[in-house]
Short mmCIF file of C-alpha atoms in Angstrom, two decimals:
data_model
loop_
_atom_site.label_atom_id
_atom_site.label_comp_id
_atom_site.label_asym_id
_atom_site.label_seq_id
_atom_site.Cartn_x
_atom_site.Cartn_y
_atom_site.Cartn_z
CA MET A 1454 4.11 -44.25 -20.70
CA GLU A 1455 6.95 -41.94 -21.43
CA GLN A 1456 10.58 -42.91 -21.20
CA THR A 1457 13.54 -40.63 -20.96
CA ARG A 1458 16.00 -39.87 -23.71
CA GLN A 1459 18.11 -37.00 -24.93
CA CYS A 1460 16.14 -33.86 -25.74
CA THR A 1461 17.92 -31.32 -27.89
CA PRO A 1462 17.32 -27.58 -27.67
CA ALA A 1463 15.96 -27.72 -31.20
CA GLU A 1464 13.37 -30.28 -30.14
CA LEU A 1465 12.52 -28.20 -27.12
CA GLY A 1466 12.08 -25.18 -29.37
CA HIS A 1467 9.70 -27.17 -31.53
CA VAL A 1468 7.69 -28.27 -28.50
CA MET A 1469 7.54 -24.71 -27.18
CA ASP A 1470 6.38 -23.47 -30.59
CA LYS A 1471 3.68 -26.07 -30.70
CA TYR A 1472 2.47 -26.08 -27.10
CA GLY A 1473 3.79 -22.84 -25.60
CA THR A 1474 0.57 -20.93 -26.09
CA MET A 1475 -1.46 -23.80 -24.64
CA VAL A 1476 0.74 -23.93 -21.53
CA TYR A 1477 0.74 -20.16 -21.16
CA ARG A 1478 -3.01 -19.78 -21.46
CA LEU A 1479 -3.68 -22.53 -18.95
CA ALA A 1480 -1.20 -20.99 -16.52
CA PHE A 1481 -2.72 -17.55 -17.05
CA SER A 1482 -6.22 -18.88 -16.47
CA GLN A 1483 -5.08 -20.19 -13.10
CA LEU A 1484 -2.82 -17.42 -11.87
CA ARG A 1485 -4.28 -14.44 -13.71
CA SER A 1486 -0.95 -12.76 -13.92
CA HIS A 1487 1.39 -12.50 -16.85
CA SER A 1488 4.50 -12.62 -14.68
CA ASP A 1489 3.30 -15.75 -12.87
CA ALA A 1490 2.30 -17.33 -16.18
CA ASP A 1491 5.77 -16.49 -17.46
CA ASP A 1492 7.28 -18.32 -14.48
CA ILE A 1493 5.09 -21.36 -14.97
CA TYR A 1494 5.85 -21.45 -18.70
CA GLN A 1495 9.57 -21.50 -17.99
CA GLU A 1496 9.29 -24.12 -15.29
CA VAL A 1497 7.17 -26.43 -17.41
CA PHE A 1498 9.56 -26.36 -20.34
CA LEU A 1499 12.67 -26.49 -18.20
CA ARG A 1500 11.16 -29.52 -16.57
CA TYR A 1501 10.41 -30.97 -19.99
CA TYR A 1502 14.04 -30.45 -20.96
CA GLN A 1503 15.38 -31.90 -17.72
CA LYS A 1504 13.04 -34.90 -17.65
CA ARG A 1505 13.38 -35.52 -21.37
CA PRO A 1506 10.22 -37.57 -21.54
CA GLN A 1507 9.39 -39.60 -24.59
CA PHE A 1508 5.78 -40.18 -25.48
CA GLU A 1509 3.77 -42.71 -27.36
CA SER A 1510 1.76 -40.03 -29.11
CA GLU A 1511 1.29 -36.30 -29.43
CA GLU A 1512 -1.85 -36.58 -27.32
CA HIS A 1513 0.25 -38.09 -24.57
CA ARG A 1514 2.78 -35.27 -24.87
CA ARG A 1515 -0.01 -32.70 -24.72
CA ALA A 1516 -1.51 -34.39 -21.66
CA TRP A 1517 1.89 -34.42 -19.93
CA LEU A 1518 2.34 -30.71 -20.53
CA LEU A 1519 -1.18 -29.91 -19.34
CA ARG A 1520 -0.71 -32.01 -16.21
CA VAL A 1521 2.62 -30.44 -15.31
CA THR A 1522 1.19 -26.98 -15.91
CA ILE A 1523 -1.76 -27.75 -13.64
CA ASN A 1524 0.52 -29.10 -10.93
CA ARG A 1525 2.88 -26.18 -11.09
CA ALA A 1526 0.01 -23.68 -11.03
CA LYS A 1527 -1.55 -25.45 -8.05
CA SER A 1528 1.76 -25.37 -6.30
CA TYR A 1529 1.92 -21.62 -6.85
CA VAL A 1530 -1.58 -21.06 -5.60
CA THR A 1531 -1.02 -23.09 -2.46
CA SER A 1532 2.46 -21.83 -1.75
CA ALA A 1533 2.86 -19.76 1.33
CA TRP A 1534 3.63 -16.45 -0.26
CA PHE A 1535 1.41 -16.54 -3.27
CA ARG A 1536 -0.86 -13.55 -3.24
CA HIS A 1537 -4.23 -13.51 -4.89
CA THR A 1538 -3.64 -10.15 -6.34
CA VAL A 1539 -2.34 -9.06 -9.69
CA SER A 1540 -0.13 -6.06 -10.09
CA LEU A 1541 -1.15 -3.46 -12.59
CA GLU A 1542 1.68 -4.48 -14.87
CA ASP A 1543 0.16 -7.93 -15.07
CA CYS A 1544 -3.33 -6.87 -16.02
CA HIS A 1545 -4.53 -8.16 -19.33
CA ALA A 1546 -6.69 -5.84 -21.37
CA PHE A 1547 -9.02 -7.71 -23.67
CA PRO A 1548 -9.84 -6.08 -26.96
CA GLU A 1549 -13.50 -7.13 -26.87
CA PRO A 1550 -15.84 -6.09 -24.05
CA GLU A 1551 -17.49 -9.51 -24.04
CA SER A 1552 -14.13 -11.21 -23.48
CA GLN A 1553 -13.41 -8.75 -20.70
CA SER A 1554 -16.73 -9.62 -19.10
CA LEU A 1555 -16.08 -13.33 -19.34
CA ASP A 1556 -12.62 -12.84 -17.91
CA GLU A 1557 -14.04 -10.83 -15.03
CA ALA A 1558 -16.55 -13.58 -14.36
CA MET A 1559 -13.84 -16.24 -14.49
CA ALA A 1560 -11.72 -14.19 -12.11
CA ALA A 1561 -14.48 -14.42 -9.54
CA LEU A 1562 -14.39 -18.23 -9.58
CA PRO A 1563 -12.09 -20.42 -7.49
CA ALA A 1564 -8.95 -21.58 -9.27
CA LYS A 1565 -10.15 -25.19 -9.46
CA ASP A 1566 -13.32 -24.07 -11.26
CA ARG A 1567 -11.32 -21.91 -13.64
CA MET A 1568 -9.06 -24.85 -14.41
CA LEU A 1569 -11.97 -27.13 -15.07
CA LEU A 1570 -13.80 -24.64 -17.30
CA HIS A 1571 -10.62 -23.80 -19.20
CA LEU A 1572 -9.83 -27.45 -19.88
CA TYR A 1573 -13.41 -28.25 -20.79
CA TYR A 1574 -14.35 -25.26 -22.91
CA TYR A 1575 -11.06 -23.99 -24.24
CA GLU A 1576 -8.93 -27.12 -24.52
CA GLU A 1577 -12.11 -29.05 -25.29
CA LEU A 1578 -11.11 -32.02 -23.16
CA SER A 1579 -13.74 -34.51 -22.13
CA VAL A 1580 -14.56 -35.09 -18.49
CA ARG A 1581 -12.82 -38.45 -18.81
CA ASP A 1582 -9.67 -36.76 -20.12
CA ILE A 1583 -9.76 -34.22 -17.30
CA ALA A 1584 -10.25 -37.04 -14.79
CA GLN A 1585 -7.12 -38.72 -16.10
CA LEU A 1586 -5.19 -35.48 -15.96
CA THR A 1587 -6.20 -34.53 -12.47
CA GLY A 1588 -6.64 -37.93 -10.86
CA LYS A 1589 -10.18 -37.07 -9.81
CA LYS A 1590 -13.28 -39.18 -10.29
CA GLU A 1591 -15.40 -38.42 -13.32
CA SER A 1592 -18.50 -38.13 -11.15
CA THR A 1593 -16.78 -35.58 -8.93
CA LEU A 1594 -15.70 -33.58 -11.93
CA ARG A 1595 -19.17 -33.62 -13.46
CA THR A 1596 -20.62 -32.24 -10.26
CA GLN A 1597 -17.88 -29.65 -10.05
CA LEU A 1598 -18.37 -28.70 -13.69
CA THR A 1599 -22.11 -28.25 -13.17
CA ARG A 1600 -21.50 -26.03 -10.17
CA ALA A 1601 -18.80 -24.04 -11.94
CA ARG A 1602 -21.06 -23.44 -14.92
CA ARG A 1603 -23.86 -22.38 -12.62
CA LYS A 1604 -21.59 -19.98 -10.77
CA LEU A 1605 -20.30 -18.54 -14.03
CA GLY A 1606 -23.83 -18.13 -15.30
CA THR A 1607 -24.88 -16.36 -12.11
CA ILE A 1608 -22.00 -13.93 -12.39
CA LEU A 1609 -22.69 -13.27 -16.04
CA LYS A 1610 -26.42 -12.93 -15.46
CA GLY A 1611 -27.68 -9.59 -16.58
CA GLU A 1612 -25.11 -9.22 -19.29
CA ASP A 1613 -27.36 -9.81 -22.24
CA ASP A 1614 -24.66 -10.17 -24.82
CA TYR A 1615 -23.12 -12.99 -22.88
CA GLU A 1616 -26.35 -14.74 -22.16
CA SER A 1617 -26.96 -14.96 -25.89
CA CYS A 1618 -23.36 -15.85 -26.56
CA ILE A 1619 -23.50 -18.74 -24.12
CA SER A 1620 -26.80 -20.07 -25.34
CA GLU A 1621 -25.62 -19.96 -28.94
CA ASN A 1622 -22.55 -21.97 -28.28
CA GLU A 1623 -23.66 -24.49 -25.71
CA MET B 1117 -19.54 -21.13 -24.63
CA LYS B 1118 -16.59 -22.75 -26.36
CA ALA B 1119 -16.47 -19.92 -28.88
CA ALA B 1120 -16.53 -17.36 -26.08
CA PHE B 1121 -13.59 -19.08 -24.37
CA ARG B 1122 -11.68 -19.27 -27.65
CA LYS B 1123 -12.23 -15.58 -28.29
CA MET B 1124 -11.22 -14.64 -24.77
CA ASN B 1125 -7.99 -16.62 -25.00
CA GLU B 1126 -6.97 -15.34 -28.43
CA SER B 1127 -5.28 -12.26 -27.06
CA ILE B 1128 -3.45 -14.13 -24.28
CA ARG B 1129 -0.06 -15.04 -25.63
CA PRO B 1130 3.32 -15.88 -24.14
CA THR B 1131 5.37 -12.81 -23.38
CA PRO B 1132 7.79 -12.08 -26.24
CA GLY B 1133 11.23 -13.48 -25.47
CA LEU B 1134 9.94 -16.11 -23.07
CA GLU B 1135 11.22 -18.95 -25.21
CA ASP B 1136 14.66 -17.35 -25.27
CA GLN B 1137 14.60 -17.10 -21.50
CA VAL B 1138 14.06 -20.85 -21.25
CA PHE B 1139 17.07 -21.46 -23.47
CA GLU B 1140 19.11 -19.00 -21.44
CA LYS B 1141 18.29 -20.92 -18.28
CA ILE B 1142 19.25 -24.16 -19.94
CA ALA B 1143 22.52 -22.61 -21.03
CA VAL B 1144 23.27 -21.35 -17.58
CA LYS B 1145 23.71 -24.45 -15.48
CA HIS B 1146 23.23 -22.54 -12.29
CA ALA B 1147 19.63 -22.06 -13.11
CA ALA B 1148 17.56 -19.41 -11.51
CA ARG B 1149 16.37 -19.99 -8.03
CA PHE B 1150 12.76 -20.47 -7.51
CA ARG B 1151 9.79 -18.43 -6.56
CA PRO B 1152 10.66 -17.29 -3.05
CA LEU B 1153 13.41 -15.04 -4.32
CA ALA B 1154 11.19 -13.62 -7.00
CA ALA B 1155 8.47 -13.12 -4.44
CA VAL B 1156 10.81 -11.30 -2.12
CA ALA B 1157 11.91 -9.06 -4.95
CA ALA B 1158 8.32 -8.31 -5.87
CA MET B 1159 7.45 -7.57 -2.28
CA LEU B 1160 10.37 -5.20 -2.00
CA VAL B 1161 9.09 -3.23 -4.94
CA VAL B 1162 5.66 -2.99 -3.39
CA VAL B 1163 7.10 -2.03 -0.03
CA MET B 1164 9.12 0.66 -1.73
CA LEU B 1165 5.96 2.01 -3.28
CA ALA B 1166 4.41 2.43 0.12
CA THR B 1167 7.43 3.63 1.99
CA PRO B 1168 6.52 6.48 4.34
CA ALA B 1169 9.63 8.48 3.46
CA MET B 1170 8.53 8.68 -0.14
CA ALA B 1171 4.93 9.22 0.83
CA ALA B 1172 5.75 12.15 3.05
CA SER B 1173 7.47 13.90 0.20
CA ILE B 1174 4.37 13.96 -1.97
CA PRO B 1175 1.94 16.63 -0.81
CA ALA B 1176 -0.93 16.71 -3.31
CA VAL B 1177 -2.00 15.29 -6.63
CA SER B 1178 -1.03 18.27 -8.74
CA ASP B 1179 2.22 18.81 -6.90
CA TRP B 1180 2.86 15.11 -7.08
CA LEU B 1181 2.45 15.15 -10.84
CA TYR B 1182 4.91 18.01 -11.07
CA GLN B 1183 7.33 16.06 -8.95
CA VAL B 1184 7.01 13.05 -11.23
CA SER B 1185 7.53 15.22 -14.29
CA PRO B 1186 6.68 18.89 -14.89
CA GLU B 1187 6.19 18.15 -18.57
CA MET B 1188 3.85 15.33 -17.71
CA ALA B 1189 1.81 17.51 -15.36
CA GLU B 1190 1.23 20.10 -18.05
CA ARG B 1191 -0.15 17.67 -20.55
CA PHE B 1192 -2.98 16.33 -18.41
CA THR B 1193 -6.55 17.53 -18.71
CA PRO B 1194 -9.10 17.09 -15.91
CA ILE B 1195 -11.52 14.16 -15.88
CA GLN B 1196 -12.77 14.09 -12.27
CA GLU B 1197 -15.04 11.09 -12.56
CA SER B 1198 -15.34 9.05 -9.40
CA CYS B 1199 -16.85 6.00 -7.80
CA THR B 1200 -17.33 5.49 -4.07
CA LYS B 1201 -17.86 2.10 -2.51
CA ASN B 1202 -17.36 0.81 1.00
CA GLY B 1203 -16.19 4.26 2.05
CA ILE B 1204 -13.36 4.34 -0.47
CA LYS B 1205 -13.50 6.89 -3.26
CA MET B 1206 -11.68 6.16 -6.49
CA GLU B 1207 -11.35 9.14 -8.76
CA VAL B 1208 -10.01 9.38 -12.27
CA VAL B 1209 -8.38 12.77 -11.85
CA SER B 1210 -6.96 13.54 -15.28
CA ALA B 1211 -5.81 11.95 -18.48
CA SER B 1212 -3.46 12.45 -21.34
CA ILE B 1213 -2.62 10.78 -24.63
CA HIS B 1214 0.86 11.04 -25.99
CA GLY B 1215 2.40 8.89 -28.63
CA ALA B 1216 1.32 5.30 -28.26
CA THR B 1217 0.46 5.73 -24.62
CA SER B 1218 -2.44 6.96 -22.59
CA GLU B 1219 -1.81 8.08 -19.06
CA VAL B 1220 -4.50 8.37 -16.45
CA VAL B 1221 -4.10 9.73 -12.94
CA VAL B 1222 -6.21 7.78 -10.46
CA SER B 1223 -6.54 8.57 -6.78
CA PHE B 1224 -7.92 6.64 -3.83
CA GLU B 1225 -9.20 8.20 -0.64
CA ASP B 1226 -10.74 6.64 2.45
CA LEU B 1227 -13.77 8.75 3.35
CA GLU B 1228 -14.41 6.87 6.60
CA GLY B 1229 -11.02 6.12 8.08
CA ASN B 1230 -7.39 5.62 7.26
CA ARG B 1231 -7.42 2.28 5.52
CA ILE B 1232 -5.48 3.68 2.57
CA GLY B 1233 -1.77 3.75 3.25
CA SER B 1234 -2.03 2.26 6.74
CA GLY B 1235 -0.57 -1.17 5.99
CA THR B 1236 3.00 -2.20 5.30
CA ARG B 1237 2.14 -2.26 1.63
CA GLU B 1238 -0.91 -2.41 -0.57
CA ASP B 1239 -2.02 -4.29 -3.62
CA TYR B 1240 -4.64 -2.86 -5.93
CA GLU B 1241 -6.30 -5.44 -8.10
CA PHE B 1242 -6.53 -3.32 -11.23
CA ARG B 1243 -8.06 -3.89 -14.61
CA ASN B 1244 -8.48 -1.34 -17.32
CA TYR B 1245 -9.65 -1.61 -20.84
CA ASN B 1246 -10.67 0.52 -23.77
CA ILE B 1247 -13.71 0.39 -25.95
CA PHE B 1248 -13.01 1.94 -29.31
CA LYS B 1249 -15.57 3.51 -31.54
CA ASP B 1250 -15.05 1.46 -34.65
CA ASN B 1251 -12.78 -1.40 -33.84
CA GLY B 1252 -11.35 -3.23 -30.92
CA SER B 1253 -7.61 -3.57 -30.90
CA GLY B 1254 -5.14 -5.18 -28.62
CA GLN B 1255 -3.26 -3.20 -26.07
CA SER B 1256 -0.78 -3.88 -23.39
CA VAL B 1257 -0.88 -2.30 -20.04
CA LYS B 1258 1.91 -1.16 -17.85
CA GLY B 1259 1.95 1.19 -14.96
CA LEU B 1260 2.74 1.73 -11.34
CA SER B 1261 6.44 2.17 -11.54
CA ASP B 1262 8.00 3.11 -8.24
CA ASP B 1263 8.30 6.76 -9.17
CA LYS B 1264 4.70 7.08 -10.29
CA THR B 1265 2.80 6.25 -7.13
CA GLY B 1266 2.32 8.71 -4.34
CA TYR B 1267 0.68 8.99 -0.94
CA ASP B 1268 -0.23 12.12 0.92
CA PRO B 1269 -0.43 11.32 4.65
CA GLU B 1270 -2.32 14.54 5.39
CA THR B 1271 -5.23 13.86 3.06
CA GLY B 1272 -4.83 10.08 3.13
CA LYS B 1273 -5.00 10.12 -0.64
CA LYS B 1274 -3.06 7.65 -2.75
CA THR B 1275 -2.36 8.63 -6.32
CA MET B 1276 -1.27 6.45 -9.19
CA LEU B 1277 -0.39 6.90 -12.80
CA VAL B 1278 -1.93 4.26 -15.02
CA GLU B 1279 -0.17 3.90 -18.34
CA THR B 1280 -1.59 2.00 -21.27
CA ASN B 1281 0.40 1.25 -24.39
CA TYR B 1282 -1.52 0.63 -27.57
CA HIS B 1283 -0.66 -1.46 -30.56
CA GLY B 1284 -2.27 -1.21 -33.95
CA VAL B 1285 -4.48 1.69 -32.96
CA THR B 1286 -4.52 5.11 -34.60
CA VAL B 1287 -4.78 8.40 -32.79
CA SER B 1288 -8.23 8.96 -34.24
CA ASP B 1289 -9.33 5.64 -32.75
CA LEU B 1290 -8.42 6.96 -29.33
CA PHE B 1291 -10.31 10.22 -29.63
CA GLY B 1292 -13.79 9.52 -28.35
CA SER B 1293 -12.86 6.06 -27.12
CA LYS B 1294 -13.95 5.07 -23.66
CA MET B 1295 -11.67 3.70 -21.02
CA THR B 1296 -12.95 1.81 -18.03
CA ILE B 1297 -10.77 1.46 -14.98
CA VAL B 1298 -11.81 -1.16 -12.50
CA VAL B 1299 -10.25 -1.96 -9.16
CA ASP B 1300 -11.72 -5.11 -7.71
CA GLU B 1301 -10.24 -4.95 -4.25
CA ILE B 1302 -7.57 -3.31 -2.22
CA CYS B 1303 -5.43 -5.41 0.08
CA ASN B 1304 -3.66 -3.82 2.99
CA TYR B 1305 -0.88 -6.08 4.20
CA LEU B 1306 -0.18 -5.90 7.88
CA ASP B 1307 3.05 -6.48 9.73
CA SER B 1308 3.86 -10.17 9.86
CA VAL B 1309 3.87 -11.79 13.27
CA SER B 1310 6.77 -14.05 14.23
CA TYR B 1311 6.18 -17.13 16.34
CA GLU B 1312 8.82 -19.33 17.89
CA VAL B 1313 7.95 -22.96 17.22
CA PRO B 1314 9.18 -25.61 19.66
CA ILE B 1315 11.62 -28.01 18.03
CA VAL B 1316 10.31 -31.38 19.09
CA LEU B 1317 11.08 -34.28 16.80
CA THR B 1318 8.02 -36.38 16.10
CA ASP B 1319 7.49 -40.00 15.15
CA ASN B 1320 5.60 -39.51 11.90
CA ALA B 1321 5.88 -42.46 9.57
CA VAL B 1322 7.60 -41.87 6.27
CA MET B 1323 5.47 -41.94 3.17
CA THR B 1324 6.49 -42.11 -0.44
CA ALA B 1325 5.51 -39.38 -2.79
CA LYS B 1326 6.09 -38.52 -6.38
CA PRO B 1327 5.88 -35.24 -8.17
CA ASP B 1328 3.52 -36.23 -10.93
CA ARG B 1329 1.52 -39.24 -11.90
CA SER B 1330 3.25 -39.88 -15.17
CA GLN B 1331 6.37 -41.20 -13.51
CA PRO B 1332 6.28 -45.00 -13.32
CA THR B 1333 7.52 -46.50 -10.10
CA ASP B 1334 7.61 -49.92 -8.52
CA ARG B 1335 7.05 -48.46 -5.10
CA PRO B 1336 3.60 -47.66 -3.79
CA VAL B 1337 2.97 -43.96 -3.55
CA GLU B 1338 0.76 -42.46 -0.89
CA VAL B 1339 0.54 -38.92 -2.16
CA PRO B 1340 1.13 -37.14 -5.42
CA PHE B 1341 2.57 -33.76 -4.63
CA ASP B 1342 2.25 -30.56 -6.50
CA GLY B 1343 5.87 -29.68 -6.91
CA PHE B 1344 9.01 -28.30 -5.43
CA GLY B 1345 10.06 -24.99 -4.16
CA TYR B 1346 13.73 -24.13 -4.19
CA GLY B 1347 14.86 -22.38 -1.08
CA SER B 1348 18.61 -22.26 -0.61
CA ALA B 1349 19.04 -25.23 -2.94
CA THR B 1350 19.46 -25.02 -6.68
CA ARG B 1351 17.76 -27.08 -9.31
CA ASN B 1352 20.84 -29.32 -9.28
CA ASP B 1353 20.15 -30.48 -5.74
CA PRO B 1354 20.21 -34.31 -5.87
CA TRP B 1355 17.03 -34.38 -3.80
CA LEU B 1356 15.20 -32.90 -6.73
CA THR B 1357 16.10 -35.57 -9.25
CA LYS B 1358 14.68 -38.63 -7.52
CA GLU B 1359 11.88 -40.68 -8.97
CA VAL B 1360 10.22 -41.24 -5.62
CA TYR B 1361 10.51 -39.01 -2.60
CA GLU B 1362 10.09 -39.58 1.09
CA LEU B 1363 8.02 -37.21 3.12
CA LEU B 1364 6.38 -37.28 6.53
CA THR B 1365 2.98 -38.88 6.74
CA PRO B 1366 0.48 -36.30 7.96
CA GLY B 1367 -1.21 -37.24 11.19
CA GLU B 1368 -2.43 -35.34 14.21
CA VAL B 1369 -1.58 -31.71 14.80
CA LYS B 1370 1.67 -31.57 16.74
CA HIS B 1371 1.71 -27.87 17.45
CA GLN B 1372 -0.81 -25.21 16.55
CA ILE B 1373 1.06 -22.07 15.55
CA THR B 1374 -1.96 -19.92 14.71
CA GLU B 1375 -5.59 -20.64 14.06
CA GLU B 1376 -4.71 -21.40 10.45
CA VAL B 1377 -1.21 -22.90 10.60
CA ALA B 1378 -0.07 -26.00 12.45
CA VAL B 1379 3.02 -28.17 12.65
CA MET B 1380 2.10 -31.68 11.52
CA GLY B 1381 5.48 -33.32 11.83
CA MET B 1382 9.16 -32.73 12.39
CA ALA B 1383 11.64 -35.54 11.79
CA TYR B 1384 14.85 -36.52 10.06
CA ILE B 1385 14.83 -38.41 6.78
CA ASP B 1386 18.16 -39.21 5.13
CA GLY B 1387 20.00 -36.77 7.36
CA ARG B 1388 17.79 -33.80 6.55
CA LEU B 1389 15.29 -32.14 8.85
CA HIS B 1390 11.74 -32.24 7.52
CA VAL B 1391 9.27 -29.78 8.99
CA GLN B 1392 5.73 -30.34 7.81
CA THR B 1393 3.13 -27.62 8.30
CA ARG B 1394 -0.50 -27.36 7.30
CA GLN B 1395 -2.62 -24.37 6.43
CA ARG B 1396 -6.32 -24.90 6.85
CA ASP B 1397 -9.47 -22.86 7.40
CA ALA B 1398 -7.70 -19.72 6.27
CA ASP B 1399 -9.88 -16.75 5.39
CA ALA B 1400 -8.71 -15.58 1.96
CA ASP B 1401 -9.65 -11.99 2.84
CA THR B 1402 -7.58 -11.82 5.99
CA PHE B 1403 -4.89 -14.49 5.81
CA SER B 1404 -1.97 -13.65 3.57
CA GLY B 1405 0.57 -16.42 4.06
CA TYR B 1406 3.36 -17.77 6.20
CA GLN B 1407 6.88 -19.05 6.03
CA ILE B 1408 9.00 -21.16 8.31
CA TYR B 1409 12.73 -20.87 8.80
CA LEU B 1410 15.50 -21.62 11.24
CA VAL B 1411 17.57 -19.04 13.07
CA GLU B 1412 21.07 -19.99 14.16
CA SER B 1413 22.32 -18.89 17.58
CA ASN B 1414 24.37 -16.16 15.87
CA GLY B 1415 21.15 -14.74 14.43
CA GLU B 1416 21.65 -16.01 10.90
CA LYS B 1417 18.45 -16.99 9.15
CA LEU B 1418 18.33 -20.31 7.33
CA CYS B 1419 15.54 -21.06 4.89
CA ALA B 1420 14.60 -24.55 3.83
CA ALA B 1421 16.81 -25.97 1.10
CA VAL B 1422 13.76 -27.41 -0.55
CA PHE B 1423 10.10 -27.29 0.22
CA ASN B 1424 7.19 -28.91 -1.48
CA THR B 1425 3.48 -28.62 -1.27
CA PHE B 1426 0.61 -31.00 -1.48
CA THR B 1427 -3.06 -30.86 -0.76
CA ILE B 1428 -5.27 -33.34 1.04
CA ASP B 1429 -9.03 -33.21 1.05
CA GLU B 1430 -10.02 -33.25 4.70
CA GLY B 1431 -13.75 -33.54 5.04
CA ASP B 1432 -15.44 -30.30 4.13
CA ASP B 1433 -12.19 -28.45 3.81
CA ARG B 1434 -8.76 -29.13 2.49
CA GLY B 1435 -5.34 -29.02 4.04
CA ASP B 1436 -2.60 -27.23 2.17
CA TYR B 1437 0.59 -28.89 3.31
CA MET B 1438 4.09 -27.58 3.03
CA GLU B 1439 7.15 -29.60 3.96
CA GLY B 1440 10.36 -27.68 4.40
CA ILE B 1441 13.57 -29.68 4.21
CA PHE B 1442 16.58 -28.23 6.00
CA ASP B 1443 20.24 -29.17 5.60
CA ILE B 1444 20.97 -29.25 9.31
CA PRO B 1445 22.57 -32.32 10.95
CA GLU B 1446 20.65 -33.54 13.96
CA GLU B 1447 23.61 -32.99 16.26
CA GLU B 1448 23.63 -29.28 15.35
CA LEU B 1449 19.90 -28.77 15.72
CA GLU B 1450 20.19 -27.51 19.30
CA ASN B 1451 21.92 -24.42 17.94
CA TYR B 1452 18.82 -23.39 16.05
CA THR B 1453 15.43 -21.86 16.76
CA LEU B 1454 12.50 -22.61 14.49
CA MET B 1455 10.41 -19.59 13.56
CA ALA B 1456 7.19 -19.03 11.66
CA ASP B 1457 6.29 -15.65 10.20
CA VAL B 1458 2.58 -15.31 9.60
CA GLU B 1459 1.19 -12.40 7.63
CA TYR B 1460 -2.36 -11.08 7.62
CA LYS B 1461 -4.09 -8.54 5.47
CA GLU B 1462 -7.20 -6.41 5.33
CA THR B 1463 -9.20 -6.68 2.15
CA ILE B 1464 -11.45 -3.85 1.10
CA LYS B 1465 -13.89 -5.11 -1.46
CA GLY B 1466 -14.84 -3.13 -4.53
CA PRO B 1467 -15.29 -3.02 -7.33
CA TRP B 1468 -14.66 0.60 -8.05
CA LYS B 1469 -15.38 1.28 -11.67
CA VAL B 1470 -15.04 4.52 -13.62
CA THR B 1471 -15.62 4.96 -17.33
CA PHE B 1472 -14.55 8.11 -19.09
CA THR B 1473 -13.96 9.32 -22.62
CA PHE B 1474 -10.66 10.44 -24.12
CA THR B 1475 -11.07 13.71 -25.96
CA GLU B 1476 -8.85 15.48 -28.42
CA SER B 1477 -7.82 17.91 -25.71
CA ASP B 1478 -6.16 15.03 -23.91
CA TYR B 1479 -3.76 14.67 -26.82
CA VAL B 1480 -0.42 16.41 -26.56
CA GLY B 1481 0.51 16.20 -30.22
CA GLU B 1482 3.66 14.23 -30.62
CA HIS B 1483 5.17 10.92 -29.87
CA ASP B 1484 7.86 11.03 -27.26
CA ASP B 1485 10.35 10.36 -29.99
CA GLY B 1486 9.12 13.25 -32.09
CA ILE B 1487 7.10 11.31 -34.65
CA PRO B 1488 4.29 13.57 -35.91
CA MET B 1489 0.82 13.07 -34.46
CA GLU B 1490 -0.70 12.00 -37.75
CA THR B 1491 1.37 8.86 -37.68
CA ALA B 1492 -0.52 5.76 -36.67
CA ILE B 1493 0.53 4.79 -33.21
CA GLY B 1494 1.67 1.35 -32.29
#
């Protein structure tokens, strides 16, 4: 468990250097907006600075940051005035068409599925790790993961380059 | 699949300067207020975009372009590629490349009614991307500034200027490159409806809650909650620094405000008024959101000092709870009216997708700052 202690700006800078991209990408995967991901990024690290947690290991620190990012993103999504639309300024243009296609497919999934797929495929967490992060049962997550993969596959169906890409990397 | 996710995420990076902004907020003790203010600001921008006064002053696409900038209007060449779906026609009208930027004029027209421009404001869920001939390079997208969106009430046509800034791409890469513009859906936001909510204190039990599961506590916790919202409070509000919080235990519906929103509890805890509401069974295509607030007898609006949200799985659906906490002593409560503003929207589903090719004739020759065209852009 983490305890609290003094956190210096230099330490915070180090943590942001190391985990900033991870936090940002997870937030972006959930909110699909650069400005919202910016907000979440700031909140997560401000919270880190204010809480000044101390961890037993880097894995524990990483898990804390992932969990807080998930919670903050969920709070955004469920807040009263959150809008499921992204302004043009917030659009992200992917350099590769296949990434654009995958992003479009991900965008069509519910936020909880996007979170699960992002943690599983991008952060490469195990279902057990995700269960600990989210407080959900492993069996529930496995079912959800299966459904999310199926939905993603259905959306991507017909895009030959992705079909081959998925099968190669499974 | 893992490789595909890695590749997709490679180009997603924190906005430059974000780290500095965190340090700035740490330095400034009176840290920024939370989302609601930002949301209001964003909404104002969107409302400004759709304001009828501005719309009425923009007669047609070509005239509109001249109004935006005569120089800009002259540098565009026609594209006129369109896509019609669900009665809405999206047309890529014209395009131009100048310096490190491409500009594309896109218009939307409702062929069956007046769904475009009829709401209080609109959101267009835009994506655009380029496919280059020889290489794929990163780009950032900006667009839709308040002086570059127009609406002609006579034709019902909405016109936008989509700007794309490129990095690490040469001019020759752009010639012959294809751009695809996709709009997934258009949301028309309708006027919000205000409801007066009876102030009747309820007898909900108090439950303990904590903001995340990593915080150790000796006290049993009934619900982990997602986080705080800062209304009129600042981040220094003592309520926000507790280890364990006290909230109302959800129970039966106390008052149904709309089909989607209900009051689940209303009681005092530690001298503050807690108003708990639940959103459930909301149609994502028609329900936009809601907010609760108090209005003093002199008409002054009072938002919650703090609100927080949590979610409870409720059978085949889930309840999204929000608990607003107001700094109003119980003896003064009779001077206030509780209100709920509920907003709906109309969603027109796309996608509308147009792909076109940039040609050399779209190029106007120089960077805005006068750098010769042969110079690599970006």
